[in-house]
Short mmCIF file of C-alpha atoms in Angstrom, two decimals:
data_model
loop_
_atom_site.label_atom_id
_atom_site.label_comp_id
_atom_site.label_asym_id
_atom_site.label_seq_id
_atom_site.Cartn_x
_atom_site.Cartn_y
_atom_site.Cartn_z
CA MET L 1 -0.14 0.59 0.21
CA ARG L 2 1.74 3.49 -0.75
CA GLU L 3 1.47 6.80 1.25
CA LEU L 4 -1.35 9.13 0.58
CA THR L 5 0.26 13.17 -0.37
CA SER L 6 -0.70 15.73 1.46
CA VAL L 7 -3.85 17.03 -0.61
CA GLU L 8 -5.24 13.17 -0.66
CA MET L 9 -5.14 13.20 2.68
CA GLN L 10 -7.49 16.62 2.92
CA ASN L 11 -9.95 14.53 0.07
CA VAL L 12 -10.23 11.58 1.90
CA SER L 13 -13.85 11.01 4.06
CA GLY L 14 -14.27 12.72 6.81
CA ALA L 15 -10.59 13.88 7.01
CA GLY L 16 -11.59 17.67 7.31
CA LEU L 17 -14.37 17.02 9.89
CA PHE L 18 -12.04 17.45 12.96
CA ASP L 19 -11.00 20.78 10.94
CA PHE L 20 -14.53 21.65 10.51
CA ILE L 21 -15.90 20.95 14.20
CA GLY L 22 -12.22 23.01 15.54
CA SER L 23 -12.63 26.32 13.37
CA VAL L 24 -16.51 26.98 14.24
CA ALA L 25 -16.09 25.59 18.11
CA VAL L 26 -13.21 28.42 18.27
CA GLY L 27 -15.43 31.07 15.41
CA SER L 28 -17.66 30.84 18.16
CA VAL L 29 -15.93 31.85 21.46
CA THR L 30 -13.92 34.63 19.25
CA GLY L 31 -16.89 35.43 18.27
CA ILE L 32 -18.52 36.19 21.54
CA THR L 33 -16.20 37.30 22.98
CA SER L 34 -15.62 40.33 20.46
CA PHE L 35 -19.31 41.30 19.64
CA GLY L 36 -19.98 40.59 23.31
CA LEU L 37 -17.21 43.69 24.51
CA LYS L 38 -18.14 45.91 21.29
CA TRP L 39 -22.08 46.34 21.26
CA ALA L 40 -21.00 46.63 25.15
CA MET L 41 -19.01 49.27 24.86
CA SER L 42 -21.11 51.05 22.26
CA GLY L 43 -24.19 50.34 24.42
CA GLY L 44 -22.56 52.20 27.77
CA SER L 45 -21.09 54.99 26.02
CA THR L 46 -24.72 56.02 25.21
CA GLY L 47 -25.23 57.26 28.64
CA GLY L 48 -28.19 59.06 30.67
CA ILE L 49 -29.36 60.02 32.97
CA ALA L 50 -30.42 57.12 36.08
CA GLY L 51 -27.79 54.71 34.83
CA ALA L 52 -29.46 53.82 31.41
CA GLY L 53 -25.92 53.66 29.77
CA ILE L 54 -25.44 50.63 32.57
CA ILE L 55 -28.16 49.11 31.31
CA SER L 56 -27.96 49.45 27.83
CA ALA L 57 -24.05 48.37 28.04
CA GLY L 58 -25.51 44.95 29.58
CA VAL L 59 -28.04 44.57 26.90
CA GLY L 60 -25.38 45.20 24.42
CA LEU L 61 -23.40 42.48 26.23
CA VAL L 62 -25.57 39.99 26.32
CA VAL L 63 -27.40 40.77 22.71
CA GLY L 64 -23.45 40.81 21.37
CA ALA L 65 -22.89 38.06 22.34
CA VAL L 66 -25.29 35.96 20.76
CA VAL L 67 -24.88 37.62 17.48
CA GLY L 68 -21.31 37.20 17.82
CA LEU L 69 -21.61 33.40 18.60
CA VAL L 70 -23.45 32.88 15.22
CA ASP L 71 -21.43 34.65 13.37
CA GLY L 72 -18.29 33.83 15.00
CA ALA L 73 -19.25 29.56 14.11
CA LEU L 74 -20.55 30.57 10.22
CA TYR L 75 -17.18 32.40 10.09
CA GLY L 76 -15.04 29.07 11.23
CA ALA L 77 -17.59 26.65 9.18
CA VAL L 78 -17.06 29.09 5.65
CA ASN L 79 -13.41 29.88 5.98
CA GLY L 80 -11.65 27.46 7.93
CA TRP L 81 -9.14 26.96 10.40
CA ASP L 82 -6.29 28.69 8.90
CA SER L 83 -8.26 32.28 8.93
CA THR L 84 -10.36 31.27 12.64
CA ALA L 85 -7.27 30.71 13.89
CA GLY L 86 -5.46 34.42 12.66
CA TRP L 87 -8.84 36.26 13.67
CA PHE L 88 -8.69 34.28 17.17
CA ASN L 89 -5.22 35.56 17.12
CA GLN L 90 -6.18 39.14 16.55
CA ILE L 91 -8.88 39.56 19.15
CA VAL L 92 -6.52 37.42 21.58
CA GLU L 93 -3.25 39.80 21.29
CA ASN L 94 -5.61 42.91 21.57
CA GLN L 95 -6.90 41.79 24.27
CA PHE L 96 -3.30 41.47 26.10
CA ASP L 97 -2.05 44.35 24.62
CA ALA L 98 -4.09 47.26 27.05
CA THR L 99 -2.04 50.41 24.76
CA ALA L 100 -3.87 49.22 22.00
CA PRO L 101 -7.14 50.83 20.70
CA VAL L 102 -10.18 49.03 20.00
CA ILE L 103 -9.86 46.91 16.78
CA LYS L 104 -13.53 48.04 14.20
CA ALA L 105 -15.07 45.80 12.19
#
């Protein structure tokens, strides 16, 4: 029996299943993080009287996290592991750098 090339390995039935599952999972977590934080910050910046900024930030966090979950899962499913891992790394590196500006979508 001969050894398969890397191209042939990608075309074997089920070979990309774990790649797909991993990219959807990482995309979902990245989407929750990035969308939830972004929507919470934009909701909290509206301000208002009697703590309305806090309420809108909380609503923005929840709604943004739900939207981010769906969008991140779709992003991972469509773009695959390499693009999703790059997006994840960009979000995490920005969160670790306290002097970095907020990433714009």
